[in-house]
CSV table of C-alpha atoms and ligand atoms in Angstrom, one decimal:
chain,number,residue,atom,x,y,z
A,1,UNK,CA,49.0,13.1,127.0
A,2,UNK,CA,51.6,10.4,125.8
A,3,UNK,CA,49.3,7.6,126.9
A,4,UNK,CA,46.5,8.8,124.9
A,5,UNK,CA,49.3,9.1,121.6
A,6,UNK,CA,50.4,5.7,122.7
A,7,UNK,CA,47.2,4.2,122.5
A,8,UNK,CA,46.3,6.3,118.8
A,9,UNK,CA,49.6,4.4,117.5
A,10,UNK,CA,48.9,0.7,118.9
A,11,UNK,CA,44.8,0.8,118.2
A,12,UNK,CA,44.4,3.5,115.6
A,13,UNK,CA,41.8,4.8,116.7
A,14,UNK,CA,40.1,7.3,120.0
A,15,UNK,CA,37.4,7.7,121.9
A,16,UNK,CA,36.0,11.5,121.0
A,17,UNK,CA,36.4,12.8,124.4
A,18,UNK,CA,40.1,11.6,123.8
A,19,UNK,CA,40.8,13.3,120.4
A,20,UNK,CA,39.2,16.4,122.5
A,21,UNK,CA,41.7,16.1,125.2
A,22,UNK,CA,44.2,15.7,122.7
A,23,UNK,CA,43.3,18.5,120.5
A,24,UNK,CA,42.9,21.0,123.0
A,25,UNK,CA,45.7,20.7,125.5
A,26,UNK,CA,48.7,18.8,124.1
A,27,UNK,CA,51.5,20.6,124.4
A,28,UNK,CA,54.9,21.6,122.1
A,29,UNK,CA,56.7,18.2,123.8
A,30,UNK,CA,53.7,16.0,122.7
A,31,UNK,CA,53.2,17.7,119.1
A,32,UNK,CA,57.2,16.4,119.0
A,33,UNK,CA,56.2,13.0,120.0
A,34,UNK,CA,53.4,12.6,117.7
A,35,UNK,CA,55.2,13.6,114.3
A,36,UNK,CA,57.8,11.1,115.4
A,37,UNK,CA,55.7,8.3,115.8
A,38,UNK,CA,53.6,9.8,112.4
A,39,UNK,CA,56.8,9.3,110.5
A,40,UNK,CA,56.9,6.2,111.9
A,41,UNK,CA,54.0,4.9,110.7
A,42,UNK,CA,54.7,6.7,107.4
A,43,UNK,CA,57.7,5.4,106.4
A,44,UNK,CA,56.5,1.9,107.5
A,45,UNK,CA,53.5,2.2,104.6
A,46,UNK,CA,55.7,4.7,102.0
A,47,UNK,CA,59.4,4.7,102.6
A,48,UNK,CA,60.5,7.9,102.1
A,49,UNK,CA,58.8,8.5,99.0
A,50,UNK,CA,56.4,12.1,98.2
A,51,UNK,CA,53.6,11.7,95.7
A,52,UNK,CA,52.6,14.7,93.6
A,53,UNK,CA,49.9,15.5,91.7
A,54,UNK,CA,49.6,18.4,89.3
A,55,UNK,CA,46.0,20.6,89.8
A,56,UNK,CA,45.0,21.9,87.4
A,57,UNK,CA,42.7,24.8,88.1
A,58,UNK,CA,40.2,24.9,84.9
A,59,UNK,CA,37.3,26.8,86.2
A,60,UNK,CA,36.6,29.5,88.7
A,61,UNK,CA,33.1,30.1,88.0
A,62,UNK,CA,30.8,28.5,91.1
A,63,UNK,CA,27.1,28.9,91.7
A,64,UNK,CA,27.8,28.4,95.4
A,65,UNK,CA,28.5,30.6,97.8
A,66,UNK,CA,30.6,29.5,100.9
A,67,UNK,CA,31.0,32.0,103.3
A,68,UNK,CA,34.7,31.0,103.5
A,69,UNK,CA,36.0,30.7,99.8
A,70,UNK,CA,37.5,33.7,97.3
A,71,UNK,CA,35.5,32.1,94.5
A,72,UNK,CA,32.2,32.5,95.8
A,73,UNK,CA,29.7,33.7,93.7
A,74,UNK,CA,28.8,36.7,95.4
A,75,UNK,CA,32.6,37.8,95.2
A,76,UNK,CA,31.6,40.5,92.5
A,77,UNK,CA,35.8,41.5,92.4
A,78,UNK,CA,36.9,37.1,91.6
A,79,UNK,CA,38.0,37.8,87.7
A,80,UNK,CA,36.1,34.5,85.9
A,81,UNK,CA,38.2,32.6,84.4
A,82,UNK,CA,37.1,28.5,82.0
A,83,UNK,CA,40.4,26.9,80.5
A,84,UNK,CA,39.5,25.9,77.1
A,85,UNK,CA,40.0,21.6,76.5
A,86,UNK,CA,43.0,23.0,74.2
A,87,UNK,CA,44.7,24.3,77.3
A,88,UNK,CA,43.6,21.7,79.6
A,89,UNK,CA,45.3,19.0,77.5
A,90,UNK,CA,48.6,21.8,77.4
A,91,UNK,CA,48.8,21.4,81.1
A,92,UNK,CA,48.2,17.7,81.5
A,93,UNK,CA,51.4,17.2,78.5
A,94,UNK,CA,53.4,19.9,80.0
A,95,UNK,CA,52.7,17.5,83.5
A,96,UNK,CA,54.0,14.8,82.4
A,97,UNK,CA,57.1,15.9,80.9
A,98,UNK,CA,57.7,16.8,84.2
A,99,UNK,CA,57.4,13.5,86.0
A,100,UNK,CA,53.0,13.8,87.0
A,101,UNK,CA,51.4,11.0,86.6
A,102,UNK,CA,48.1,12.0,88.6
A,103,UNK,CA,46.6,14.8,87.3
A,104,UNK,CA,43.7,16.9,89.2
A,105,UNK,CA,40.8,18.8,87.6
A,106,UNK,CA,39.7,21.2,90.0
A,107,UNK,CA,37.2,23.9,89.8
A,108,UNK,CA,34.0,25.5,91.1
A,109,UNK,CA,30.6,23.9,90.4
A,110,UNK,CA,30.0,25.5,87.0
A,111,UNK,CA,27.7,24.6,85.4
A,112,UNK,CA,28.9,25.5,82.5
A,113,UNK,CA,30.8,22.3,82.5
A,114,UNK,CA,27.9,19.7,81.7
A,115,UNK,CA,28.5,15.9,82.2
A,116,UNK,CA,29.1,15.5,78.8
A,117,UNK,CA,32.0,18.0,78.5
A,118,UNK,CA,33.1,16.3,81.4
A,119,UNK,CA,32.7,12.9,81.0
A,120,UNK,CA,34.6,14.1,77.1
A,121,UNK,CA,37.2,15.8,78.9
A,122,UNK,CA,38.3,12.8,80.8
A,123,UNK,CA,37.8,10.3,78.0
A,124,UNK,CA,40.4,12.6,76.3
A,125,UNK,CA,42.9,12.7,78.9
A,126,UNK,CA,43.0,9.0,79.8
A,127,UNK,CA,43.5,7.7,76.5
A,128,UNK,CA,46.3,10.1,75.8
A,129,UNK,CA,47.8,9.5,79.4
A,130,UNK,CA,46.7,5.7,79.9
A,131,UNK,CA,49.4,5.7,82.6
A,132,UNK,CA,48.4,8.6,84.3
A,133,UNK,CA,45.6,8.6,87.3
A,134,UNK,CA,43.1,11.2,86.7
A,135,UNK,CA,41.0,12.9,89.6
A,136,UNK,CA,38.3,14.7,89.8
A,137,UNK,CA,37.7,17.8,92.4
A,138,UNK,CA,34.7,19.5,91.3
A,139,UNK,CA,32.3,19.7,93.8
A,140,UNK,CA,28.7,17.8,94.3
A,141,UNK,CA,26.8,16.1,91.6
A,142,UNK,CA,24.0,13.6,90.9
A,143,UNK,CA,25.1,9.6,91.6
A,144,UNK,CA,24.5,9.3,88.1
A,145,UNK,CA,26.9,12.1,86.8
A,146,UNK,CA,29.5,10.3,89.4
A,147,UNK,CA,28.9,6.9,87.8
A,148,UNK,CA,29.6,8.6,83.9
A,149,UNK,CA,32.6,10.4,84.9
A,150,UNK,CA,33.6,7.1,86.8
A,151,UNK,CA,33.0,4.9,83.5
A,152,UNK,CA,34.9,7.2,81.5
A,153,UNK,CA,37.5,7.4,83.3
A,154,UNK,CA,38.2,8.9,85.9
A,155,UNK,CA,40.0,7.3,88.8
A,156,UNK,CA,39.6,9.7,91.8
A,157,UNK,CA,37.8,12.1,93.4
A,158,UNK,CA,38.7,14.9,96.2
A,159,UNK,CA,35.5,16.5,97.9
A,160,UNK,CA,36.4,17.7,101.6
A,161,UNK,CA,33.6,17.2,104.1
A,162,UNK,CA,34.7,20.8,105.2
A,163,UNK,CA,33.1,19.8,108.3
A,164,UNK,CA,31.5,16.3,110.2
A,165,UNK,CA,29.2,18.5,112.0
A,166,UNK,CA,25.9,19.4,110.8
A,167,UNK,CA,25.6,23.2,113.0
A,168,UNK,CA,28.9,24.3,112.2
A,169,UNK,CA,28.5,23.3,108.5
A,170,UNK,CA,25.6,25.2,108.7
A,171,UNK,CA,27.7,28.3,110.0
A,172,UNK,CA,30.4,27.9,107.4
A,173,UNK,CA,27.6,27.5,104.4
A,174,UNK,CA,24.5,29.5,102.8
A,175,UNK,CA,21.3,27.2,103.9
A,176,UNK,CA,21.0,25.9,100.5
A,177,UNK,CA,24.2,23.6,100.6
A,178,UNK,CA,23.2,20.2,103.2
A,179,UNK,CA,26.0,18.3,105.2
A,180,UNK,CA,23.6,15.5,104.6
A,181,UNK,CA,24.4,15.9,100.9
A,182,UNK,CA,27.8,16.5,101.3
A,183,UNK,CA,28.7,13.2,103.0
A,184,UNK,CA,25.9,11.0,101.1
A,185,UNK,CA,27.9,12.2,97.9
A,186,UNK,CA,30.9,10.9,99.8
A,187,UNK,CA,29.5,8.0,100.5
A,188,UNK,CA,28.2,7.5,96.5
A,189,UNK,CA,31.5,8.1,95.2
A,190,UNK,CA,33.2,5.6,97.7
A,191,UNK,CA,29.9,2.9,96.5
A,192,UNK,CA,30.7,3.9,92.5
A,193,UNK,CA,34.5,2.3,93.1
A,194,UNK,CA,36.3,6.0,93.0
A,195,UNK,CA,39.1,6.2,95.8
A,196,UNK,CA,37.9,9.1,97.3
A,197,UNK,CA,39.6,11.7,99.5
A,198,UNK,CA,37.8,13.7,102.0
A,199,UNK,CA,38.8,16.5,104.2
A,200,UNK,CA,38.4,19.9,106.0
A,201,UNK,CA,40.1,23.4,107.1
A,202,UNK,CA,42.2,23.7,110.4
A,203,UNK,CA,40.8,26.5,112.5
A,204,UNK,CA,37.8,27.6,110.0
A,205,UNK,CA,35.5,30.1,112.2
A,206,UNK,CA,33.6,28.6,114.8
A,207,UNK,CA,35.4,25.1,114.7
A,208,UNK,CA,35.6,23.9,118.2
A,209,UNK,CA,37.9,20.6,119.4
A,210,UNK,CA,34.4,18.8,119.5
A,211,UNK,CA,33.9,19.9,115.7
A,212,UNK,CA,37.7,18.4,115.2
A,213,UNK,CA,37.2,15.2,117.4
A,214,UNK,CA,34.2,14.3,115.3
A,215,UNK,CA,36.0,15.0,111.9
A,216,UNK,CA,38.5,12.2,112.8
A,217,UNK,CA,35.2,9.5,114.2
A,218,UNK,CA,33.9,10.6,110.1
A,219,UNK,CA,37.0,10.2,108.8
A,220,UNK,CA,37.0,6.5,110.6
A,221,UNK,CA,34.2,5.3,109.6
A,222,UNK,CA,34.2,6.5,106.3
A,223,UNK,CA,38.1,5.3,105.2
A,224,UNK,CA,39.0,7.5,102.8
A,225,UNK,CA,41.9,6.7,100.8
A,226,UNK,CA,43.0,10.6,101.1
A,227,UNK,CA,42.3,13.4,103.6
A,228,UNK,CA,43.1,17.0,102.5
A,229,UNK,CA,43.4,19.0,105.4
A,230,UNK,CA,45.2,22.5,105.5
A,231,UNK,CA,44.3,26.0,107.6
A,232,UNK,CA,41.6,28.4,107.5
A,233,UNK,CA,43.0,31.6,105.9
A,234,UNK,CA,40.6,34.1,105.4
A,235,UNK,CA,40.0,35.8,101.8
A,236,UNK,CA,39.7,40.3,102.1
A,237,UNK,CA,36.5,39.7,100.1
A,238,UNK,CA,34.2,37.2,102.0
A,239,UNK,CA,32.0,37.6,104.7
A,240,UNK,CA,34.7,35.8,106.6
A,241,UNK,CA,37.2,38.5,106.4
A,242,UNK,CA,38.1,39.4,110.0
A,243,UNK,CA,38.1,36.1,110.7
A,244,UNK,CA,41.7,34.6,112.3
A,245,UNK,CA,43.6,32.0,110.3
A,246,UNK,CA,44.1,28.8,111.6
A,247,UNK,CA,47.4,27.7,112.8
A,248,UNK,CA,50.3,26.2,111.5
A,249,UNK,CA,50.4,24.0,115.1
A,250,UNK,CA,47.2,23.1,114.8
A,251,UNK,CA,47.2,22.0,111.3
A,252,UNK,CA,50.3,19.8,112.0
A,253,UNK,CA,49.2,18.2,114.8
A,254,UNK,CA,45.7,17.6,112.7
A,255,UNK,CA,47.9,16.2,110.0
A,256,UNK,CA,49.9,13.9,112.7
A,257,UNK,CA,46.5,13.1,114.0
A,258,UNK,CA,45.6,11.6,111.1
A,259,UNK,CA,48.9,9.4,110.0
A,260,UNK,CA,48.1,7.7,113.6
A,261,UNK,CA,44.5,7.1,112.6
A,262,UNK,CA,44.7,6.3,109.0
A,263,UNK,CA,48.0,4.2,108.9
A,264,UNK,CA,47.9,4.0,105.1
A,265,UNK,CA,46.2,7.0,103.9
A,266,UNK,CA,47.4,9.6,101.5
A,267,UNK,CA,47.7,13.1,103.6
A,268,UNK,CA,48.7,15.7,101.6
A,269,UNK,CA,50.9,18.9,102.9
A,270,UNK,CA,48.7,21.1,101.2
A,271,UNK,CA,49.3,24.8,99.6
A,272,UNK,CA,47.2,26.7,102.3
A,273,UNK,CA,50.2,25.1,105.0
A,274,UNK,CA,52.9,26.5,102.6
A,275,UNK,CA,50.9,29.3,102.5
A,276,UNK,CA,50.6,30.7,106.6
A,277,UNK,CA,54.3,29.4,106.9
A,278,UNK,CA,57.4,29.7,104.1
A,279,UNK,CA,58.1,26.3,105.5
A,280,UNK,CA,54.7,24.8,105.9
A,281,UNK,CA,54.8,21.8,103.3
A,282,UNK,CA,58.3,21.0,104.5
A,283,UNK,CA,56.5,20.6,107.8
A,284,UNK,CA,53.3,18.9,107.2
A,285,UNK,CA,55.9,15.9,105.5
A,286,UNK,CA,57.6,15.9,108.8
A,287,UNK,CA,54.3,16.1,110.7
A,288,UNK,CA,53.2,12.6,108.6
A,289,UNK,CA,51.7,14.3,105.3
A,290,UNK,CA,53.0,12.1,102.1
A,291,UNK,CA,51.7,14.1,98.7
A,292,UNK,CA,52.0,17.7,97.4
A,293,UNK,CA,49.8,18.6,94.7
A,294,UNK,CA,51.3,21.6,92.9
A,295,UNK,CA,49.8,23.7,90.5
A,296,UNK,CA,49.9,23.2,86.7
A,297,UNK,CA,47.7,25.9,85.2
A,298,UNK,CA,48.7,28.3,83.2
A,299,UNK,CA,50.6,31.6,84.9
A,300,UNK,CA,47.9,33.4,83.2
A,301,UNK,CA,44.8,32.3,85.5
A,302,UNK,CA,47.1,31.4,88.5
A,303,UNK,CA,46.3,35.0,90.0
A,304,UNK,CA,43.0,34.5,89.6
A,305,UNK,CA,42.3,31.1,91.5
A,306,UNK,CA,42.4,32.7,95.0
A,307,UNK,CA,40.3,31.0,97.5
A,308,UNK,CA,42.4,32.6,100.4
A,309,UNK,CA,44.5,35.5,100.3
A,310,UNK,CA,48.7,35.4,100.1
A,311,UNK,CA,48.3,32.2,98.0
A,312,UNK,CA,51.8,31.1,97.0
A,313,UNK,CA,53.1,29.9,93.5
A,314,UNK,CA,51.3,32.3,92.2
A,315,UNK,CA,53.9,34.1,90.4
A,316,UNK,CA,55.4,30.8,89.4
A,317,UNK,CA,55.7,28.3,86.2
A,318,UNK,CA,54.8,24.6,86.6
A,319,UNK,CA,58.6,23.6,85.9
A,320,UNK,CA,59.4,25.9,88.6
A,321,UNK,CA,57.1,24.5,91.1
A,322,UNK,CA,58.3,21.5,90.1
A,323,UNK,CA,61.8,21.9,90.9
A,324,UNK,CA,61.0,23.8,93.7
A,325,UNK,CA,59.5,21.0,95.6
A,326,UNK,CA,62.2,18.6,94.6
A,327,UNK,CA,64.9,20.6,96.5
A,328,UNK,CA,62.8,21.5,99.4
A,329,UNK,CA,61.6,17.3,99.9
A,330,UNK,CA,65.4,16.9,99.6
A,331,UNK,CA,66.3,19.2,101.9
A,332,UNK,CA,63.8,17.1,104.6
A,333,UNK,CA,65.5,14.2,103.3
A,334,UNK,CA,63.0,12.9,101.2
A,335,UNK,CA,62.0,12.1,97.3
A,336,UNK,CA,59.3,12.8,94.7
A,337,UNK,CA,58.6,9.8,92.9
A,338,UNK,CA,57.0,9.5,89.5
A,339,UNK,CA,54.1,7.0,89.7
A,340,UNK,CA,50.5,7.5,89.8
A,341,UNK,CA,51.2,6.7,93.7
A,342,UNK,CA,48.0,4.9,94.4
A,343,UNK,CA,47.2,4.1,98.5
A,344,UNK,CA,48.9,1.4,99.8
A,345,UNK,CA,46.1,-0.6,101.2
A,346,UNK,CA,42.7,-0.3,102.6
B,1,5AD,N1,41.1,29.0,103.4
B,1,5AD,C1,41.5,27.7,103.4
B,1,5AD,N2,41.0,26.8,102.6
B,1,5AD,C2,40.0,27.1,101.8
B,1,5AD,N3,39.2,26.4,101.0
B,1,5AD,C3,38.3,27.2,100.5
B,1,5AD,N4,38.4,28.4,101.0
B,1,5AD,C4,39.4,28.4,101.8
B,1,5AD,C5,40.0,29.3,102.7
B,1,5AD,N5,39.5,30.6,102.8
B,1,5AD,C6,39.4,24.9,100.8
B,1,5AD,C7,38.1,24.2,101.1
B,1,5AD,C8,37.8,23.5,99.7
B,1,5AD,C9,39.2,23.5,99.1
B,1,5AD,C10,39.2,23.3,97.6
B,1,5AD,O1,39.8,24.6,99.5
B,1,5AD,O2,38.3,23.2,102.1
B,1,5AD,O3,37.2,22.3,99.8
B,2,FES,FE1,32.7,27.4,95.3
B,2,FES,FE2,32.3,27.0,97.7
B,2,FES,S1,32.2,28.9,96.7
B,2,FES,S2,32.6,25.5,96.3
C-alpha cells in the first residue's frame, strides 16, 4: 500500500483501480502514513494556519427531497424556519466581531428566496463587509440566477456532488433531481468565475470503493478550489433511518486522500466529523483538512437545522463556538487566522 501512497504524493493523482485498492484495504499503519505525508503537503501550501467560515443557516424550507437529509420536504416533524434580512445582517456583524471574514449562506432550495432577494441580500452584505468573502450554499439554480448572484457579489459557492456516480446518485435521490444537472451546475459555476467547492458523504448507503474511486477521478478533473466531505449519519425521520453511519476512519482517510490529490485545495473538517467523534474536527486537521466552518445562526433556529441527528453546537452561541475552536486548533498545535483565506493556487 505504501507504494501506491508514494506515488499519490509525487504524481497527485491514481489510476481508479488504485484509489479502489487504497480505499478498501489500507490498513491503521498506512492511514498513519498518509496523514503524515497529508500534513505534509498541507503545511507546505498553508503553514499551520485554520480558515473559518461562519454558516449561517437562513432557511430550512426545501422543495427537494433527498432520501438522506433531515430537511427534506416530506419530513412532516422538520419545524420551518426563514431568517428575516434583519437577522441575517445580525449574524454576519456578530461574525465579524469575532474574527469571520468569509461568511456562508446556506439553506434548502426555497423558493421563497427569489433571485432578487438574493441577489439584494448579497449586494447588502458585501458593501457592508467589503473585506469579507461571501459564499453561497443553496443548492441548484438556472446559469443565469448563478451569473446575478455572481455580479452582485458573491464570491463562492459550495454545492457537493453528493456523488460522481450516476446509479448511486440515483439511489441516494427522488428521480426528479439529475447527476447530470448536478455536475453541469458545477461546471456553470466554475465557467461564471465563482471558486467553487464540491464534495460528498463518507459511507452514504450503498456507496461502494468504486463509487469513492470515481469521486476523486471527478474531483480531478473538475479542480475545485474546496471539497466538503464529512460521514453519512443517518437522520430518525428519513427513509434512510436504519441506515449505518459512515466512519470516522473512513472519512479521514477520504480527507487524507484528498490533501495528496488536491495539493492546494481547501478541505474542510466538517461538523458531521465532529459529530460521530468528540474529537472529529481535531482529527480531520491532522488527517490534512485546513477550514472549519462553524455556525453563526441564531441559538433560536440552531435546533431546528438538523440534517442528521446528534448534530453538535447546537446548544451553543457563535462566541462560544468561536472560542471553542480556537482552543481545540491549539491544542493540535495549530491557528485560526482572520482573513478571507482564499485557495492558494490553482
Ligand atoms: N448525513 C451527513 N451529511 C448530510 N448532508 C445532508 N444530509 C446528511 C446526512 N444525513 C450533507 C449533504 C449536503 C450537505 C449540506 O450536508 O452532503 O450537501
Ligand atoms: Fe434539501 Fe436535499 S432535502 S437539498
Amino acid at each position: 500500500m505504501k507504494n501506491l501512497i508514494d506515488k499519490l504524493y509525487e504524481t497527485s493523482v491514481l489510476t481508479k483501480e488504485e484509489y479502489v485498492t487504497l480505499i478498501s484495504s489500507h490498513t491503521d499503519k498506512d492511514s498513519e502514513y498518509l496523514f503524515s505525508l497529508a500534513r505534509e503537503v498541507r503545511q507546505k501550501y498553508y503553514g499551520k494556519d485554520v480558515y473559518i467560515r461562519g454558516l449561517i443557516e437562513f432557511t430550512n424550507y426545501c422543495k427537494n427531497d433527498c432520501l438522506y437529509c433531515g430537511i427534506r420536504r416530506s419530513n412532516k416533524n422538520a419545524e420551518r424556519y426563514r431568517l428575516t434580512k434583519e437577522q441575517i445582517m445580525d449574524c454576519c456583524q456578530q461574525g465579524y466581531e469575532l474574527g469571520f471574514r468569509t461568511f456562508v449562506l446556506q439553506g434548502g432550495e426555497d423558493p421563497y428566496f427569489t433571485d432578487d432577494i438574493i441577489v439584494d441580500l448579497i449586494k447588502s452584505i458585501k458593501s457592508e463587509y467589503s473585506d469579507c468573502a461571501l459564499t453561497l450554499s443553496i443548492g441548484e439554480h438556472e446559469h443565469k440566477s448563478y451569473k446575478a448572484y455572481f455580479d452582485a457579489g458573491a464570491d463562492r459557492y459550495l454545492l457537493r456532488h453528493e456523488t460522481a456516480d450516476n446509479e448511486h446518485y440515483g439511489k441516494l435521490h427522488p428521480h426528479n433531481l439529475s447527476p447530470v444537472n448536478r455536475k453541469k451546475c458545477l461546471y456553470d459555476l466554475k465557467e461564471i468565475g465563482y471558486q467553487v467547492g464540491c464534495g460528498f458523504m463518507v459511507g452514504s448507503p450503498y456507496q461502494t470503493a468504486e463509487n469513492l474511486a470515481d469521486d476523486m477521478l471527478f474531483i480531478k478533473e473538475l479542480q475545485p478550489h474546496m471539497v466538503g466531505i464529512g460521514p453519512f449519519i443517518s437522520h430518525h425521520d428519513t427513509p434512510f433511518r436504519d441506515k449505518p453511519n459512515g466512519t470516522l476512519e473512513q472519512t479521514l482517510f477520504m480527507i487524507g486522500l484528498l490533501r495528496l490529490t488536491l495539493p492546494y485545495a481547501l478541505l474542510p473538517s466538517t461538523t458531521a466529523l465532529g459529530t460521530i467523534h468528540p474529537l472529529g474536527r481535531e482529527k480531520g486537521i491532522l488527517a490534512g483538512a485546513n477550514v472549519v466552518m462553524p455556525n453563526l445562526s441564531p441559538r433560536s433556529v440552531r435546533k431546528k437545522y438538523l440534517l442528521y441527528d446528534n448534530k453538535i453546537c447546537t446548544g451553543d452561541e457563535a462566541a462560544e463556538c468561536r472560542f471553542c475552536l480556537n482552543k481545540r486548533m491549539e491544542s493540535i498545535g495549530y491557528n485560526i487566522a482572520v482573513t478571507r483565506g482564499d485557495v492558494k493556487q490553482i
